Amino acid sequence: MDGGPGEDDFGSPSPQRARRDAELRLYGLNAIRAVFARRPQAIRKLYLDSNRIPQLQPLLAWCVANRVGYRVVEQTDLDKLAASSHHEGVVADVLREEPVSLSEWLRELAPGPQLAIWLDGVGNPHNLGAILRSAAHFGVSAVLLPKDGSLALSGAAARVAEGGAEVVPMVRMGRSDNALAQLRGSGFSLAATVVSGGDDVFATSLPERLIYVLGAEGEGMDRDLAAACDRRLSIPGSGKVESLNVAAATAVLLAAWRARR
């Protein structure tokens, strides 16, 4: 166990810390437990409240056995480390897992029914986390990211995902036209999800291998991309509000596909 926290842990990032862009600061009990269960070697440092010691004994024992530093600190220190009060008493620095390529993901994909999500411009970390949580719950095969998009996993997204970020692979695509051809060549149909004017997702047939394409929270998806998809799907509602939040809509869409399997 290390000594007390230093200035770099709670103040502005030092040049040395800024260079550590290969690491990600995670917080939240389920997010960190998921990393420990799947890739414990990625854990670089652990900070926790003393009340969490009984629940994290296996992780602490692993840290001792593998010479990974951990510190028992105060709640206020955890607030500063996480830049959030929603850390649930534990924060960790872990190695960031880079997205795999589309070709690699398709090469390893099992035959049969598969469902994936293409995120076109979704940027809110809480929405990303909620999407990853739903994706893990419904057994989604991957979240597909555009070639030039800036979307990446953050500590906030991982906490909201409640462990889902470790379960659902993130895939970085190449050019959209190439990605479309590769996906169709692997038997996938692509469905643009639109607020209105699409087929009722509950009433239409959904293919066994499907990509839901979801647009940004405000602007929606790129028009050219929507036009290039094989179908357009909408979630019917009362009309009393314009639409569902993108994360809520994702959960509904995933459940609609799962119900047919």
Coordinates of C-alpha atoms in Angstrom, one line a residue:
M1 CA 0.0 0.0 0.0
D2 CA 1.3 3.4 -0.9
G3 CA 1.6 6.5 1.2
G4 CA -0.7 9.5 1.0
P5 CA -1.7 11.1 -2.3
G6 CA 0.5 13.7 -3.9
E7 CA -0.2 17.0 -5.7
D8 CA -0.3 15.3 -9.1
D9 CA -3.2 13.0 -8.0
F10 CA -5.6 15.9 -7.0
G11 CA -4.4 19.0 -8.8
S12 CA -4.0 19.9 -12.4
P13 CA -2.5 17.3 -14.6
S14 CA 1.3 17.4 -14.7
P15 CA 3.1 17.1 -18.0
Q16 CA 4.1 13.6 -17.0
R17 CA 0.4 12.7 -16.3
A18 CA -0.7 14.3 -19.5
R19 CA 1.6 12.0 -21.4
R20 CA -0.2 9.0 -19.9
D21 CA -2.9 9.1 -22.5
A22 CA -2.8 5.3 -22.8
E23 CA -4.5 5.1 -19.4
L24 CA -8.1 5.8 -18.4
R25 CA -9.3 6.8 -15.0
L26 CA -12.3 4.6 -14.1
Y27 CA -14.6 4.9 -11.1
G28 CA -17.6 3.0 -9.9
L29 CA -17.7 -0.4 -8.2
N30 CA -19.1 -2.4 -11.1
A31 CA -16.9 -0.7 -13.7
I32 CA -13.8 -1.6 -11.8
R33 CA -14.9 -5.1 -10.9
A34 CA -15.5 -5.8 -14.6
V35 CA -12.0 -4.7 -15.5
F36 CA -10.6 -6.9 -12.7
A37 CA -12.7 -9.9 -13.8
R38 CA -11.7 -9.6 -17.5
R39 CA -8.2 -8.0 -17.7
P40 CA -6.7 -7.4 -14.2
Q41 CA -3.3 -6.8 -15.8
A42 CA -4.7 -3.5 -17.1
I43 CA -5.0 -2.1 -13.6
R44 CA -2.2 0.4 -12.8
K45 CA -3.3 2.0 -9.6
L46 CA -6.2 1.8 -7.2
Y47 CA -7.7 4.3 -4.8
L48 CA -10.5 3.4 -2.4
D49 CA -12.5 4.5 0.7
S50 CA -11.8 2.3 3.8
N51 CA -15.5 1.2 3.7
R52 CA -14.8 -0.6 0.4
I53 CA -12.0 -2.8 1.8
P54 CA -14.2 -5.8 2.7
Q55 CA -15.9 -5.8 -0.7
L56 CA -12.6 -5.4 -2.7
Q57 CA -10.5 -8.0 -0.8
P58 CA -9.8 -10.2 -3.9
L59 CA -8.7 -7.1 -5.9
L60 CA -6.5 -5.8 -3.1
A61 CA -4.9 -9.2 -2.7
W62 CA -4.2 -9.3 -6.4
C63 CA -2.7 -5.8 -6.2
V64 CA -0.4 -6.9 -3.4
A65 CA 0.7 -10.1 -5.2
N66 CA 1.4 -8.2 -8.4
R67 CA 3.0 -5.1 -6.9
V68 CA 0.2 -2.8 -8.1
G69 CA -0.1 0.3 -5.8
Y70 CA -3.3 1.1 -3.9
R71 CA -4.2 3.9 -1.5
V72 CA -6.9 4.2 1.1
V73 CA -8.1 7.8 0.9
E74 CA -10.9 10.1 2.0
Q75 CA -14.1 10.6 0.1
T76 CA -13.1 14.2 -0.7
D77 CA -10.0 12.8 -2.3
L78 CA -12.0 10.3 -4.4
D79 CA -14.2 13.2 -5.5
K80 CA -11.2 15.0 -6.8
L81 CA -9.6 12.0 -8.5
A82 CA -12.9 11.1 -10.3
A83 CA -13.9 14.7 -10.9
S84 CA -17.3 13.3 -9.7
S85 CA -19.1 12.4 -6.5
H86 CA -20.5 9.3 -8.2
H87 CA -17.4 7.1 -7.7
E88 CA -19.0 4.7 -5.2
G89 CA -15.9 4.7 -3.1
V90 CA -13.4 3.4 -5.6
V91 CA -11.2 4.8 -8.5
A92 CA -8.6 3.1 -10.6
D93 CA -6.2 4.0 -13.3
V94 CA -6.3 1.3 -16.0
L95 CA -4.8 0.8 -19.4
R96 CA -7.1 2.0 -22.2
E97 CA -8.3 -0.8 -24.5
E98 CA -8.2 0.4 -28.0
P99 CA -11.0 -0.4 -30.5
V100 CA -10.4 -3.3 -32.9
S101 CA -10.7 -2.9 -36.6
L102 CA -13.8 -3.8 -38.5
S103 CA -11.9 -6.5 -40.5
E104 CA -10.6 -8.1 -37.3
W105 CA -14.0 -8.0 -35.7
L106 CA -15.7 -9.6 -38.7
R107 CA -13.0 -12.2 -39.0
E108 CA -13.6 -13.4 -35.4
L109 CA -17.4 -13.2 -35.5
A110 CA -19.4 -16.4 -35.1
P111 CA -21.9 -17.4 -37.7
G112 CA -25.6 -17.1 -37.0
P113 CA -27.7 -14.3 -35.6
Q114 CA -25.7 -11.2 -34.7
L115 CA -26.7 -7.7 -33.6
A116 CA -24.5 -4.6 -33.6
I117 CA -24.9 -0.8 -33.2
W118 CA -23.3 1.9 -35.4
L119 CA -23.1 5.2 -33.5
D120 CA -23.0 8.2 -35.9
G121 CA -22.2 11.3 -33.9
V122 CA -23.4 10.2 -30.4
G123 CA -21.1 12.1 -28.1
N124 CA -22.7 12.4 -24.6
P125 CA -20.7 10.1 -22.2
H126 CA -23.8 9.2 -20.2
N127 CA -25.7 8.2 -23.3
L128 CA -22.7 6.1 -24.4
G129 CA -22.6 4.4 -21.0
A130 CA -26.3 3.7 -21.0
I131 CA -26.0 2.3 -24.6
L132 CA -23.2 0.0 -23.5
R133 CA -25.1 -1.2 -20.5
S134 CA -28.1 -2.1 -22.7
A135 CA -25.9 -3.6 -25.3
A136 CA -24.3 -5.9 -22.7
H137 CA -27.8 -6.8 -21.4
F138 CA -29.1 -7.8 -24.8
G139 CA -25.9 -9.5 -26.0
V140 CA -24.9 -7.0 -28.7
S141 CA -21.8 -8.1 -30.6
A142 CA -20.2 -4.7 -30.9
V143 CA -20.5 -0.9 -31.0
L144 CA -19.2 0.4 -34.3
L145 CA -17.5 3.8 -34.4
P146 CA -16.9 6.0 -37.5
K147 CA -13.3 6.3 -38.8
D148 CA -12.9 10.0 -37.9
G149 CA -15.2 10.2 -34.9
S150 CA -13.9 11.4 -31.5
L151 CA -16.2 9.2 -29.4
A152 CA -14.1 7.1 -26.9
L153 CA -14.8 5.5 -23.6
S154 CA -14.5 7.8 -20.6
G155 CA -14.7 7.2 -16.9
A156 CA -18.2 8.7 -16.8
A157 CA -19.4 6.4 -19.6
A158 CA -17.8 3.3 -18.0
R159 CA -19.5 4.1 -14.7
V160 CA -22.9 4.4 -16.3
A161 CA -22.3 1.2 -18.3
E162 CA -22.0 -0.7 -15.0
G163 CA -19.5 -3.2 -16.4
G164 CA -20.9 -3.2 -19.9
A165 CA -17.9 -1.4 -21.3
E166 CA -15.8 -4.5 -20.6
V167 CA -18.3 -6.8 -22.3
V168 CA -19.2 -5.1 -25.6
P169 CA -16.3 -4.6 -28.0
M170 CA -15.8 -1.2 -29.6
V171 CA -14.9 -1.4 -33.3
R172 CA -13.3 1.4 -35.3
M173 CA -14.4 1.4 -38.9
G174 CA -12.7 2.7 -42.0
R175 CA -14.5 4.7 -44.7
S176 CA -18.2 4.5 -44.5
D177 CA -18.6 3.1 -48.0
N178 CA -16.0 0.4 -47.3
A179 CA -17.6 -0.4 -44.0
L180 CA -21.0 -0.8 -45.6
A181 CA -19.6 -3.2 -48.2
Q182 CA -17.8 -5.2 -45.6
L183 CA -20.8 -5.5 -43.3
R184 CA -23.1 -6.5 -46.2
G185 CA -20.6 -9.0 -47.4
S186 CA -20.8 -10.6 -43.9
G187 CA -24.6 -10.9 -44.2
F188 CA -25.6 -7.8 -42.2
S189 CA -28.6 -5.6 -43.1
L190 CA -28.3 -2.0 -41.9
A191 CA -31.3 -0.1 -40.4
A192 CA -31.3 3.6 -40.1
T193 CA -33.3 4.5 -36.9
V194 CA -35.4 7.7 -37.5
V195 CA -37.8 9.6 -35.3
S196 CA -40.7 9.2 -37.8
G197 CA -41.4 7.9 -41.3
G198 CA -39.7 4.5 -40.8
D199 CA -41.3 1.1 -40.5
D200 CA -42.7 0.2 -37.1
V201 CA -39.9 -1.7 -35.4
F202 CA -42.5 -3.8 -33.5
A203 CA -44.4 -4.8 -36.6
T204 CA -41.8 -5.4 -39.3
S205 CA -39.6 -8.4 -39.8
L206 CA -36.0 -8.0 -38.5
P207 CA -33.1 -9.9 -40.1
E208 CA -31.0 -12.3 -38.1
R209 CA -27.8 -10.2 -38.8
L210 CA -28.6 -6.6 -38.2
I211 CA -26.8 -3.2 -37.6
Y212 CA -28.9 -0.5 -36.0
V213 CA -27.5 2.9 -37.1
L214 CA -28.1 5.6 -34.5
G215 CA -27.6 9.3 -35.0
A216 CA -26.4 12.1 -32.8
E217 CA -28.7 13.3 -29.9
G218 CA -29.5 16.7 -31.5
E219 CA -28.8 16.6 -35.3
G220 CA -29.7 13.0 -36.0
M221 CA -27.6 10.8 -38.4
D222 CA -25.8 11.9 -41.5
R223 CA -28.4 12.0 -44.4
D224 CA -26.1 10.2 -46.9
L225 CA -25.6 7.4 -44.4
A226 CA -29.3 7.1 -43.7
A227 CA -29.9 6.9 -47.4
A228 CA -27.3 4.2 -47.8
C229 CA -29.0 1.9 -45.2
D230 CA -31.2 -1.0 -46.3
R231 CA -34.2 0.1 -44.3
R232 CA -35.5 2.8 -42.0
L233 CA -37.1 2.0 -38.6
S234 CA -39.0 4.0 -36.1
I235 CA -40.3 3.4 -32.6
P236 CA -44.1 4.3 -32.4
G237 CA -45.3 6.3 -29.5
S238 CA -48.0 8.5 -28.2
G239 CA -46.8 11.7 -30.0
K240 CA -46.9 13.6 -26.7
V241 CA -43.1 14.1 -26.9
E242 CA -41.0 14.3 -30.1
S243 CA -38.8 11.2 -29.5
L244 CA -36.9 9.1 -27.0
N245 CA -33.5 9.9 -25.8
V246 CA -30.9 8.0 -27.9
A247 CA -30.0 5.7 -25.1
A248 CA -33.6 4.8 -24.3
A249 CA -34.3 4.3 -27.9
T250 CA -31.4 1.9 -28.2
A251 CA -32.7 -0.2 -25.4
V252 CA -36.1 -0.4 -27.1
L253 CA -34.6 -1.3 -30.5
L254 CA -32.4 -4.0 -29.0
A255 CA -35.3 -5.6 -27.1
A256 CA -37.4 -5.6 -30.3
W257 CA -34.7 -7.6 -32.2
R258 CA -34.0 -9.9 -29.2
A259 CA -37.8 -10.7 -28.9
R260 CA -37.7 -12.3 -32.4
R261 CA -34.8 -14.6 -31.8

